PDB file of C-alpha atoms and ligand atoms in Angstrom:
ATOM      1  CA  MET A 209     115.847 -15.691 104.809  1.00 57.00           C
ATOM      2  CA  SER A 210     114.410 -13.977 101.730  1.00 69.00           C
ATOM      3  CA  GLU A 211     110.786 -14.377 100.759  1.00 89.00           C
ATOM      4  CA  ASP A 212     109.795 -15.419  97.264  1.00 95.00           C
ATOM      5  CA  HIS A 213     107.955 -12.932  95.083  1.00 96.00           C
ATOM      6  CA  GLN A 214     105.329 -13.739  92.517  1.00 98.00           C
ATOM      7  CA  ILE A 215     106.110 -12.321  89.094  1.00 98.00           C
ATOM      8  CA  ILE A 216     104.243 -12.415  85.813  1.00 98.00           C
ATOM      9  CA  VAL A 217     106.266 -11.920  82.658  1.00 98.00           C
ATOM     10  CA  THR A 218     105.488 -12.279  78.978  1.00 98.00           C
ATOM     11  CA  VAL A 219     108.322 -13.958  77.109  1.00 98.00           C
ATOM     12  CA  ASN A 220     108.127 -14.395  73.338  1.00 96.00           C
ATOM     13  CA  GLY A 221     104.392 -13.737  73.541  1.00 95.00           C
ATOM     14  CA  GLN A 222     103.721 -16.317  76.239  1.00 97.00           C
ATOM     15  CA  LYS A 223     102.727 -15.342  79.756  1.00 98.00           C
ATOM     16  CA  TYR A 224     104.448 -17.007  82.730  1.00 98.00           C
ATOM     17  CA  GLN A 225     103.654 -16.721  86.421  1.00 98.00           C
ATOM     18  CA  ARG A 226     106.379 -17.864  88.807  1.00 98.00           C
ATOM     19  CA  HIS A 227     107.584 -17.435  92.384  1.00 98.00           C
ATOM     20  CA  VAL A 228     111.210 -16.316  92.565  1.00 98.00           C
ATOM     21  CA  GLU A 229     113.766 -15.224  95.115  1.00 97.00           C
ATOM     22  CA  PRO A 230     114.414 -11.488  94.939  1.00 97.00           C
ATOM     23  CA  ARG A 231     118.125 -12.114  94.255  1.00 97.00           C
ATOM     24  CA  LEU A 232     117.494 -14.363  91.231  1.00 98.00           C
ATOM     25  CA  LEU A 233     119.114 -12.955  88.085  1.00 98.00           C
ATOM     26  CA  LEU A 234     116.909 -12.555  85.044  1.00 98.00           C
ATOM     27  CA  SER A 235     119.338 -14.637  82.981  1.00 98.00           C
ATOM     28  CA  ASP A 236     119.062 -17.513  85.475  1.00 98.00           C
ATOM     29  CA  PHE A 237     115.296 -17.125  85.598  1.00 98.00           C
ATOM     30  CA  LEU A 238     115.059 -17.526  81.823  1.00 98.00           C
ATOM     31  CA  ARG A 239     117.416 -20.474  81.715  1.00 98.00           C
ATOM     32  CA  HIS A 240     116.478 -22.393  84.830  1.00 98.00           C
ATOM     33  CA  HIS A 241     112.850 -21.481  85.519  1.00 98.00           C
ATOM     34  CA  LEU A 242     111.589 -21.196  81.929  1.00 98.00           C
ATOM     35  CA  SER A 243     114.104 -23.560  80.246  1.00 98.00           C
ATOM     36  CA  LEU A 244     114.920 -20.885  77.668  1.00 98.00           C
ATOM     37  CA  THR A 245     118.568 -21.830  77.464  1.00 98.00           C
ATOM     38  CA  GLY A 246     119.235 -19.913  74.249  1.00 97.00           C
ATOM     39  CA  THR A 247     120.180 -16.962  76.435  1.00 98.00           C
ATOM     40  CA  HIS A 248     123.807 -17.666  77.294  1.00 98.00           C
ATOM     41  CA  VAL A 249     125.701 -16.566  80.371  1.00 98.00           C
ATOM     42  CA  GLY A 250     129.391 -15.764  79.994  1.00 98.00           C
ATOM     43  CA  CYS A 251     130.820 -13.169  82.346  1.00 98.00           C
ATOM     44  CA  GLU A 252     127.805 -12.430  84.591  1.00 97.00           C
ATOM     45  CA  GLN A 253     129.054  -8.869  84.983  1.00 97.00           C
ATOM     46  CA  GLY A 254     127.723  -7.025  81.975  1.00 98.00           C
ATOM     47  CA  VAL A 255     130.815  -7.235  79.790  1.00 98.00           C
ATOM     48  CA  CYS A 256     130.425 -10.001  77.198  1.00 98.00           C
ATOM     49  CA  GLY A 257     126.882  -9.383  75.929  1.00 98.00           C
ATOM     50  CA  SER A 258     126.086 -13.100  75.631  1.00 98.00           C
ATOM     51  CA  CYS A 259     123.005 -12.744  77.826  1.00 98.00           C
ATOM     52  CA  THR A 260     121.430  -9.928  75.774  1.00 98.00           C
ATOM     53  CA  ILE A 261     117.652 -10.081  75.423  1.00 98.00           C
ATOM     54  CA  LEU A 262     114.989  -7.506  74.575  1.00 98.00           C
ATOM     55  CA  LEU A 263     113.037  -5.840  77.371  1.00 98.00           C
ATOM     56  CA  GLU A 264     110.098  -3.967  75.848  1.00 98.00           C
ATOM     57  CA  GLY A 265     112.006  -4.076  72.567  1.00 97.00           C
ATOM     58  CA  GLU A 266     115.242  -2.632  73.964  1.00 97.00           C
ATOM     59  CA  PRO A 267     118.398  -4.723  74.305  1.00 98.00           C
ATOM     60  CA  VAL A 268     119.433  -5.343  77.911  1.00 98.00           C
ATOM     61  CA  ARG A 269     121.946  -7.575  79.628  1.00 98.00           C
ATOM     62  CA  SER A 270     119.846 -10.091  81.505  1.00 98.00           C
ATOM     63  CA  CYS A 271     122.728 -10.859  83.900  1.00 98.00           C
ATOM     64  CA  LEU A 272     122.509  -7.308  85.229  1.00 98.00           C
ATOM     65  CA  LEU A 273     118.797  -7.459  86.075  1.00 98.00           C
ATOM     66  CA  PHE A 274     116.895  -9.352  88.693  1.00 98.00           C
ATOM     67  CA  ALA A 275     113.931 -11.428  87.613  1.00 98.00           C
ATOM     68  CA  VAL A 276     111.657  -9.356  89.858  1.00 98.00           C
ATOM     69  CA  GLN A 277     112.546  -6.282  87.788  1.00 98.00           C
ATOM     70  CA  ALA A 278     110.905  -7.941  84.774  1.00 98.00           C
ATOM     71  CA  ASP A 279     107.566  -8.302  86.537  1.00 98.00           C
ATOM     72  CA  GLY A 280     104.778  -7.153  84.231  1.00 98.00           C
ATOM     73  CA  ARG A 281     107.137  -6.626  81.278  1.00 98.00           C
ATOM     74  CA  ASN A 282     107.470  -8.063  77.775  1.00 98.00           C
ATOM     75  CA  LEU A 283     110.671  -9.916  76.971  1.00 98.00           C
ATOM     76  CA  THR A 284     112.029 -11.397  73.772  1.00 97.00           C
ATOM     77  CA  THR A 285     114.744 -14.027  73.791  1.00 98.00           C
ATOM     78  CA  VAL A 286     116.538 -15.657  70.883  1.00 97.00           C
ATOM     79  CA  GLU A 287     113.910 -18.422  70.953  1.00 95.00           C
ATOM     80  CA  GLY A 288     111.362 -15.798  69.896  1.00 95.00           C
ATOM     81  CA  LEU A 289     113.271 -14.703  66.801  1.00 92.00           C
ATOM     82  CA  SER A 290     111.617 -17.236  64.532  1.00 84.00           C
ATOM     83  CA  ASP A 291     108.227 -15.687  65.382  1.00 77.00           C
ATOM     84  CA  HIS A 292     109.449 -12.141  65.027  1.00 71.00           C
ATOM     85  CA  ASN A 293     108.319  -9.743  62.296  1.00 63.00           C
ATOM     86  CA  GLY A 294     110.173 -10.481  59.111  1.00 59.00           C
ATOM     87  CA  THR A 295     110.258 -14.250  59.590  1.00 69.00           C
ATOM     88  CA  GLU A 296     108.392 -16.535  57.238  1.00 70.00           C
ATOM     89  CA  ALA A 297     106.601 -19.497  58.839  1.00 69.00           C
ATOM     90  CA  GLY A 298     108.909 -22.450  59.361  1.00 74.00           C
ATOM     91  CA  ARG A 299     112.091 -20.467  58.679  1.00 85.00           C
ATOM     92  CA  MET A 300     114.777 -18.817  60.731  1.00 91.00           C
ATOM     93  CA  HIS A 301     114.779 -15.030  61.027  1.00 94.00           C
ATOM     94  CA  PRO A 302     116.664 -13.421  58.079  1.00 94.00           C
ATOM     95  CA  LEU A 303     119.348 -12.335  60.538  1.00 96.00           C
ATOM     96  CA  GLN A 304     119.856 -15.931  61.672  1.00 96.00           C
ATOM     97  CA  GLU A 305     119.933 -17.127  58.056  1.00 95.00           C
ATOM     98  CA  ALA A 306     122.556 -14.514  57.206  1.00 97.00           C
ATOM     99  CA  PHE A 307     124.745 -15.626  60.145  1.00 97.00           C
ATOM    100  CA  TRP A 308     124.457 -19.151  58.781  1.00 97.00           C
ATOM    101  CA  GLU A 309     125.241 -18.177  55.179  1.00 97.00           C
ATOM    102  CA  ALA A 310     128.104 -15.783  55.967  1.00 98.00           C
ATOM    103  CA  HIS A 311     129.699 -18.021  58.629  1.00 97.00           C
ATOM    104  CA  GLY A 312     129.007 -15.456  61.351  1.00 98.00           C
ATOM    105  CA  LEU A 313     129.513 -18.038  64.052  1.00 97.00           C
ATOM    106  CA  GLN A 314     131.870 -20.812  65.015  1.00 97.00           C
ATOM    107  CA  CYS A 315     131.150 -22.220  68.492  1.00 98.00           C
ATOM    108  CA  GLY A 316     127.954 -20.147  68.637  1.00 97.00           C
ATOM    109  CA  PHE A 317     128.200 -19.261  72.312  1.00 98.00           C
ATOM    110  CA  CYS A 318     128.083 -15.524  71.643  1.00 98.00           C
ATOM    111  CA  THR A 319     125.563 -15.726  68.815  1.00 98.00           C
ATOM    112  CA  PRO A 320     122.258 -15.271  70.715  1.00 98.00           C
ATOM    113  CA  GLY A 321     123.617 -12.098  72.273  1.00 98.00           C
ATOM    114  CA  PHE A 322     124.753 -10.737  68.916  1.00 98.00           C
ATOM    115  CA  LEU A 323     121.396 -11.521  67.331  1.00 98.00           C
ATOM    116  CA  MET A 324     119.425  -9.835  70.091  1.00 98.00           C
ATOM    117  CA  SER A 325     121.646  -6.739  69.988  1.00 98.00           C
ATOM    118  CA  LEU A 326     121.379  -6.551  66.219  1.00 98.00           C
ATOM    119  CA  LEU A 327     117.648  -7.061  65.839  1.00 97.00           C
ATOM    120  CA  PRO A 328     116.565  -3.623  67.121  1.00 97.00           C
ATOM    121  CA  PHE A 329     119.619  -2.050  65.485  1.00 98.00           C
ATOM    122  CA  LEU A 330     118.582  -3.283  62.027  1.00 97.00           C
ATOM    123  CA  GLU A 331     114.970  -2.347  62.622  1.00 95.00           C
ATOM    124  CA  GLU A 332     116.081   1.214  63.367  1.00 96.00           C
ATOM    125  CA  ASN A 333     118.813   1.326  60.762  1.00 96.00           C
ATOM    126  CA  PRO A 334     117.922  -1.058  57.914  1.00 95.00           C
ATOM    127  CA  SER A 335     120.771   0.072  55.674  1.00 96.00           C
ATOM    128  CA  PRO A 336     123.811   0.456  57.924  1.00 98.00           C
ATOM    129  CA  SER A 337     127.407   1.073  56.953  1.00 98.00           C
ATOM    130  CA  GLU A 338     130.077  -1.414  58.030  1.00 97.00           C
ATOM    131  CA  GLN A 339     131.310   1.128  60.549  1.00 98.00           C
ATOM    132  CA  GLU A 340     127.830   1.442  62.060  1.00 98.00           C
ATOM    133  CA  VAL A 341     127.601  -2.342  62.320  1.00 98.00           C
ATOM    134  CA  ARG A 342     130.945  -2.471  64.091  1.00 98.00           C
ATOM    135  CA  GLU A 343     129.727   0.138  66.570  1.00 98.00           C
ATOM    136  CA  ALA A 344     126.456  -1.759  67.056  1.00 97.00           C
ATOM    137  CA  ILE A 345     128.304  -4.942  68.008  1.00 97.00           C
ATOM    138  CA  SER A 346     130.938  -3.220  70.110  1.00 97.00           C
ATOM    139  CA  GLY A 347     129.215  -4.410  73.291  1.00 97.00           C
ATOM    140  CA  ASN A 348     129.325  -8.075  72.326  1.00 98.00           C
ATOM    141  CA  LEU A 349     132.420 -10.227  72.604  1.00 98.00           C
ATOM    142  CA  CYS A 350     133.280 -13.184  70.385  1.00 98.00           C
ATOM    143  CA  ARG A 351     136.294 -15.410  70.983  1.00 97.00           C
ATOM    144  CA  CYS A 352     136.152 -17.248  67.666  1.00 97.00           C
ATOM    145  CA  THR A 353     135.312 -15.298  64.562  1.00 95.00           C
ATOM    146  CA  GLY A 354     137.524 -12.215  64.532  1.00 95.00           C
ATOM    147  CA  TYR A 355     134.273 -10.296  63.912  1.00 97.00           C
ATOM    148  CA  GLN A 356     134.653  -9.872  60.140  1.00 97.00           C
ATOM    149  CA  HIS A 357     132.252 -12.709  59.350  1.00 98.00           C
ATOM    150  CA  ILE A 358     129.754 -11.269  61.827  1.00 98.00           C
ATOM    151  CA  VAL A 359     129.936  -7.887  60.098  1.00 98.00           C
ATOM    152  CA  ASP A 360     129.547  -9.643  56.725  1.00 98.00           C
ATOM    153  CA  ALA A 361     126.491 -11.484  58.073  1.00 98.00           C
ATOM    154  CA  VAL A 362     124.835  -8.281  59.236  1.00 98.00           C
ATOM    155  CA  MET A 363     125.453  -6.567  55.898  1.00 98.00           C
ATOM    156  CA  LEU A 364     123.996  -9.616  54.134  1.00 97.00           C
ATOM    157  CA  ALA A 365     120.972  -9.650  56.454  1.00 96.00           C
ATOM    158  CA  ALA A 366     120.361  -5.954  55.884  1.00 96.00           C
ATOM    159  CA  GLY A 367     120.486  -6.409  52.105  1.00 91.00           C
ATOM    160  CA  ASN A 368     118.195  -9.450  52.217  1.00 89.00           C
ATOM    161  CA  MET A 369     115.682  -7.736  54.496  1.00 86.00           C
ATOM    162  CA  ILE A 370     115.546  -4.631  52.298  1.00 79.00           C
ATOM    163  CA  ALA A 371     115.169  -6.764  49.152  1.00 79.00           C
ATOM    164  CA  LYS A 372     112.358  -8.712  50.813  1.00 74.00           C
ATOM    165  CA  ASP A 373     110.542  -5.554  51.949  1.00 72.00           C
ATOM    166  CA  GLY A 374     110.899  -4.122  48.456  1.00 68.00           C
ATOM    167  CA  SER A 375     109.502  -7.250  46.832  1.00 65.00           C
ATOM    168  CA  GLU A 376     106.556  -7.256  49.289  1.00 58.00           C
ATOM    169  CA  GLU A 377     105.745  -3.638  48.447  1.00 55.00           C
ATOM    170  CA  SER A 378     105.836  -4.113  44.664  1.00 49.00           C
TER     171      SER A 378
HETATM  172 FE1  FES B 687     125.761 -10.889  80.836  1.00 53.37          FE
HETATM  173 FE2  FES B 687     128.256 -11.374  80.058  1.00 53.37          FE
HETATM  174  S1  FES B 687     126.800 -12.768  80.867  1.00 53.37           S
HETATM  175  S2  FES B 687     127.120  -9.522  79.868  1.00 53.37           S
HETATM  176 FE1  FES B 688     132.460 -18.671  69.510  1.00 53.37          FE
HETATM  177 FE2  FES B 688     131.572 -16.198  69.093  1.00 53.37          FE
HETATM  178  S1  FES B 688     131.375 -17.911  67.784  1.00 53.37           S
HETATM  179  S2  FES B 688     132.432 -17.012  70.891  1.00 53.37           S
END
C-alpha cells in the first residue's frame, strides 16, 4: 500500500496544500483534487496536448507528470489566463478573445491545451509567421477545426497584442 505525500503547490497564484498518492497524475490532481477541470485529458500518454499547463512558465503535459513532482512549484492552468499579464479586468485573455473571434474552436476540447502552449510562445515571439505558429502548435491535436482557424486566431491575437502594447506605450 502506498503512503500519501503532502504537497504544496501554487496554481494560478493560489497556494494549495494536499495529501496525494505518489502515483496520482498531475492532470488528475488538478481536475479532481482542485476542481480545475479546464485542463482536459485526452490520450493520457503525452500525444494530444490537451492537458498542457505551465510549470514555472514552461508548457508541460500534465498527464506525464505526477502530482508529487509539482511540490513547491508554480503552475498556471487555463483558469489562470484571465488573470495573466495582458488581460484587462473582467475580460478574457487576448488569445482567448482571438480564438472566439476567428472561430479557432468547435467542440473546444483541445482549446485549453492550445492556449497554454501558445501563451509562452507568443510571449517569446510576439510577431510570428504562419509557419512558426504551425510549428508551435504541432504538439497539439484538434479533431474539429482543420487547424486553419486556429492559425488565424493566433495571428489575430499576435496583431491585437502588439497593437495594444503599442497603444499603451504611446
Ligand atoms: Fe496529456 Fe494527451 S492527455 S498529452
Ligand atoms: Fe474539437 Fe479541437 S475544437 S478537438
